[in-house]
Short mmCIF file of C-alpha atoms in Angstrom, two decimals:
data_model
loop_
_atom_site.label_atom_id
_atom_site.label_comp_id
_atom_site.label_asym_id
_atom_site.label_seq_id
_atom_site.Cartn_x
_atom_site.Cartn_y
_atom_site.Cartn_z
CA UNK A 138 113.56 186.64 213.06
CA UNK A 139 117.35 186.80 212.51
CA UNK A 140 118.27 186.24 208.87
CA UNK A 141 120.62 183.19 208.76
CA UNK A 142 123.10 182.28 205.95
CA UNK A 143 124.20 178.72 205.18
CA UNK A 144 126.15 177.14 202.38
CA UNK A 145 123.96 175.51 199.69
CA UNK A 146 125.63 172.15 200.01
CA UNK A 147 128.36 170.15 201.76
CA UNK A 148 129.75 166.61 201.53
CA UNK A 149 131.12 164.43 204.28
CA UNK A 150 132.73 161.06 204.47
CA UNK A 151 130.90 158.45 206.32
CA UNK A 152 132.31 158.02 209.86
CA UNK A 153 133.85 161.47 209.85
CA UNK A 154 132.50 164.60 211.59
CA UNK A 155 130.17 166.86 209.57
CA UNK A 156 130.54 170.54 210.47
CA UNK A 157 127.73 172.71 209.22
CA UNK A 158 128.23 176.46 209.57
CA UNK A 159 125.61 179.16 209.95
CA UNK A 160 125.96 182.97 210.05
CA UNK A 161 123.36 184.95 211.93
CA UNK A 162 124.84 188.31 212.48
CA UNK A 163 121.54 190.03 213.11
CA UNK A 164 120.35 187.78 215.77
CA UNK A 165 118.88 189.51 218.82
CA UNK A 166 119.98 188.93 222.30
CA UNK A 167 117.16 186.71 223.42
CA UNK A 168 116.78 184.87 220.11
CA UNK A 169 117.70 181.15 220.19
CA UNK A 170 119.46 179.29 217.32
CA UNK A 171 117.61 176.25 216.39
CA UNK A 172 118.72 173.48 214.00
CA UNK A 173 116.35 171.14 212.12
CA UNK A 174 116.83 168.74 209.39
CA UNK A 175 114.64 167.38 206.62
CA UNK A 176 115.19 163.98 205.15
CA UNK A 177 113.68 163.77 201.61
CA UNK A 178 110.39 165.67 202.16
CA UNK A 179 109.81 164.13 205.65
CA UNK A 180 108.70 166.40 208.43
CA UNK A 181 111.33 168.70 209.76
CA UNK A 182 113.17 167.01 212.66
CA UNK A 183 114.48 168.92 215.66
CA UNK A 184 118.10 168.46 216.23
CA UNK A 185 119.30 171.00 218.92
CA UNK A 186 119.09 174.54 219.97
CA UNK A 187 121.10 177.03 221.87
CA UNK A 188 121.27 180.65 223.11
CA UNK A 189 124.91 181.46 224.24
CA UNK A 190 126.48 178.29 225.58
CA UNK A 191 127.58 175.34 223.55
CA UNK A 192 125.22 172.43 223.67
CA UNK A 193 125.36 168.81 223.15
CA UNK A 194 122.72 166.12 222.87
CA UNK A 195 122.55 162.46 221.53
CA UNK A 196 122.27 163.81 217.95
CA UNK A 197 124.76 166.60 217.64
CA UNK A 198 126.77 169.44 219.28
CA UNK A 199 126.20 173.20 218.72
CA UNK A 200 129.03 175.66 218.95
CA UNK A 201 127.90 179.26 219.10
CA UNK A 202 130.58 181.95 218.95
CA UNK A 203 130.98 184.43 221.75
CA UNK A 204 129.51 187.26 219.84
CA UNK A 205 126.68 185.03 218.63
CA UNK A 206 126.99 185.91 215.08
CA UNK A 207 127.64 182.48 213.90
CA UNK A 208 127.32 178.91 214.96
CA UNK A 209 128.39 175.37 213.88
CA UNK A 210 126.42 172.14 213.99
CA UNK A 211 128.59 169.10 214.52
CA UNK A 212 127.49 165.64 213.70
CA UNK A 213 130.38 163.77 215.38
CA UNK A 214 130.22 160.48 213.23
CA UNK A 215 128.12 161.04 210.18
CA UNK A 216 126.27 158.09 208.68
CA UNK A 217 124.54 157.71 205.36
CA UNK A 218 121.14 158.29 207.15
CA UNK A 219 122.30 161.78 208.08
CA UNK A 220 122.06 162.82 204.54
CA UNK A 221 119.46 165.62 204.64
CA UNK A 222 118.87 169.42 204.31
CA UNK A 223 119.83 171.05 207.56
CA UNK A 224 118.24 174.28 208.54
CA UNK A 225 119.66 176.95 210.88
CA UNK A 226 116.82 179.14 212.23
CA UNK A 227 116.61 181.96 214.52
CA UNK A 228 113.36 181.50 216.48
CA UNK A 229 111.62 184.69 216.92
CA UNK A 230 108.28 186.15 217.83
CA UNK A 231 105.56 187.48 215.54
CA UNK A 232 105.41 191.21 215.44
CA UNK A 233 102.40 191.02 217.79
CA UNK A 234 104.46 189.23 220.36
CA UNK A 235 102.33 186.13 220.24
CA UNK A 236 103.31 182.73 219.33
CA UNK A 237 106.70 181.94 217.74
CA UNK A 238 107.12 180.69 214.25
CA UNK A 239 109.92 179.08 212.41
CA UNK A 240 111.03 180.65 209.24
CA UNK A 241 112.78 178.15 206.97
CA UNK A 242 115.44 179.19 204.52
CA UNK A 243 116.98 176.97 201.89
CA UNK A 244 119.30 175.23 204.33
CA UNK A 245 122.37 173.16 203.61
CA UNK A 246 122.11 169.86 201.66
CA UNK A 247 124.55 167.53 203.46
CA UNK A 248 125.43 164.43 201.57
CA UNK A 249 127.29 161.72 203.54
CA UNK A 250 129.38 159.68 201.16
CA UNK A 251 130.21 156.10 201.70
CA UNK B 99 108.68 159.39 222.48
CA UNK B 100 105.55 161.55 221.93
CA UNK B 101 104.95 162.66 218.39
CA UNK B 102 102.70 164.68 216.11
CA UNK B 103 100.70 162.32 213.79
CA UNK B 104 99.01 163.31 210.60
CA UNK B 105 96.39 161.69 208.40
CA UNK B 106 96.06 160.98 205.60
CA UNK B 107 99.74 160.50 204.46
CA UNK B 108 98.68 161.11 200.87
CA UNK B 109 95.47 162.26 199.38
CA UNK B 110 94.50 162.83 195.74
CA UNK B 111 91.62 165.10 195.14
CA UNK B 112 89.69 166.78 192.21
CA UNK B 113 90.13 170.49 191.68
CA UNK B 114 87.39 172.26 193.42
CA UNK B 115 86.81 169.61 196.08
CA UNK B 116 87.06 170.16 199.78
CA UNK B 117 89.94 168.54 201.78
CA UNK B 118 90.37 168.09 205.48
CA UNK B 119 93.89 167.24 206.76
CA UNK B 120 93.95 165.96 210.35
CA UNK B 121 96.67 166.21 212.96
CA UNK B 122 96.99 164.92 216.54
CA UNK B 123 99.42 167.11 218.28
CA UNK B 124 101.46 166.03 221.24
CA UNK B 125 99.17 165.67 224.12
CA UNK B 126 100.30 168.36 226.48
CA UNK B 127 101.03 170.97 223.85
CA UNK B 128 98.97 174.09 223.49
CA UNK B 129 100.15 175.86 220.39
CA UNK B 130 99.50 174.37 216.88
CA UNK B 131 100.78 175.15 213.42
CA UNK B 132 100.27 174.32 209.81
CA UNK B 133 103.21 174.62 207.39
CA UNK B 134 103.29 173.57 203.78
CA UNK B 135 106.04 172.77 201.29
CA UNK B 136 105.45 172.62 197.52
CA UNK B 137 107.71 170.22 195.81
CA UNK B 138 111.25 171.55 195.57
CA UNK B 139 110.54 174.81 197.55
CA UNK B 140 110.95 176.02 201.06
CA UNK B 141 108.86 175.13 204.10
CA UNK B 142 106.33 177.93 204.42
CA UNK B 143 104.37 178.96 207.49
CA UNK B 144 100.54 178.95 207.12
CA UNK B 145 98.97 179.57 210.49
CA UNK B 146 99.34 179.22 214.21
CA UNK B 147 96.55 178.43 216.62
CA UNK B 148 96.25 178.84 220.31
CA UNK B 149 93.28 178.84 222.79
CA UNK B 150 90.80 177.85 220.09
CA UNK B 151 91.61 180.83 217.77
CA UNK B 152 94.09 181.71 215.20
CA UNK B 153 97.18 183.50 216.58
CA UNK B 154 98.90 184.38 213.27
CA UNK B 155 98.44 183.61 209.68
CA UNK B 156 100.49 184.20 206.52
CA UNK B 157 99.33 185.64 203.12
CA UNK B 158 99.04 182.09 201.88
CA UNK B 159 96.26 181.35 204.42
CA UNK B 160 93.39 183.04 202.55
CA UNK B 161 89.68 182.58 202.78
CA UNK B 162 89.70 179.02 201.27
CA UNK B 163 91.65 177.79 204.35
CA UNK B 164 90.32 177.12 207.88
CA UNK B 165 91.47 175.48 210.91
CA UNK B 166 89.68 173.90 213.78
CA UNK B 167 90.17 171.95 216.83
CA UNK B 168 87.04 169.97 216.96
CA UNK B 169 87.82 168.12 220.16
CA UNK B 170 90.49 167.88 222.69
CA UNK B 171 92.94 165.99 220.56
CA UNK B 172 92.51 166.74 216.74
CA UNK B 173 93.68 169.78 214.89
CA UNK B 174 92.43 170.09 211.33
CA UNK B 175 93.11 172.13 208.16
CA UNK B 176 90.39 172.56 205.76
CA UNK B 177 90.81 173.63 202.12
CA UNK B 178 87.43 174.62 200.95
CA UNK B 179 87.89 174.45 197.15
CA UNK B 180 91.29 173.08 196.12
CA UNK B 181 93.23 174.49 193.30
CA UNK B 182 96.02 172.84 191.47
CA UNK B 183 98.54 175.12 193.21
CA UNK B 184 97.48 173.66 196.59
CA UNK B 185 99.38 170.58 195.74
CA UNK B 186 102.01 170.31 198.46
CA UNK B 187 103.15 168.53 201.65
CA UNK B 188 101.28 169.94 204.59
CA UNK B 189 103.02 169.61 207.96
CA UNK B 190 101.38 170.07 211.25
CA UNK B 191 103.48 171.13 214.21
CA UNK B 192 103.07 171.76 217.88
CA UNK B 193 104.77 173.19 220.99
CA UNK B 194 103.96 173.27 224.66
CA UNK B 195 104.43 176.94 224.93
CA UNK B 196 106.19 179.80 223.23
CA UNK B 197 108.74 180.63 225.87
CA UNK B 198 112.23 181.01 224.78
CA UNK B 199 113.98 177.75 224.23
CA UNK B 200 110.92 175.70 223.69
CA UNK B 201 110.81 173.35 220.71
CA UNK B 202 108.33 173.02 217.90
CA UNK B 203 107.74 169.44 216.86
CA UNK B 204 106.57 168.40 213.33
CA UNK B 205 104.55 165.60 212.07
CA UNK B 206 105.53 163.61 208.98
CA UNK B 207 103.19 165.60 206.68
CA UNK B 208 100.18 164.88 204.46
CA UNK B 209 101.00 164.93 200.80
CA UNK B 210 98.00 166.55 198.83
CA UNK B 211 97.86 166.14 195.11
CA UNK B 212 95.27 168.23 193.26
CA UNK B 213 94.39 166.92 189.81
#
């Protein structure tokens, strides 16, 4: 799995866009970038994933640089309920080539301020 | 929207007792996982399960742990003789397959307190 690097914490004003960066310079060519979040010890919640192209869904947008060494998760209009730990993960295979697993780092604590 | 469900949401047990945590994965999913998170620490992988057998397990998943799919819907984690350090939130997860781009979905967790 690619090692990812994220800032420890970020603040964002309610209603503004939250831009969460992630560096994944060792990501391999077929390794997707996944974003999850965890709200106060609840189960990790899937947000979005991408390989090369930028992606958008009802929750967020994902911007991946052309060299795939970094990406940015964008929450277009952050609300107080978006306060959570956000994880950027490179989803890889076990060495045996079998089922994938997610390796969680420490993530970014996003605090949305009123 | 389909979801992974876990029971119980919270269990308190005496040290040395056996505990079974239950999970109902999303119905058409074939790969199942258990993760745990000790309070204040990272989410850690325990085990993955496919085709009625363990695919991979971490160093944490020692002989006191076991997993089972006793019927077509449930997926269980058994801790044979609980220790104080087993106190954690345990998350079940599932995915349809392990092809690139597929998503792993998590349940809300079972909080285990060993006293």
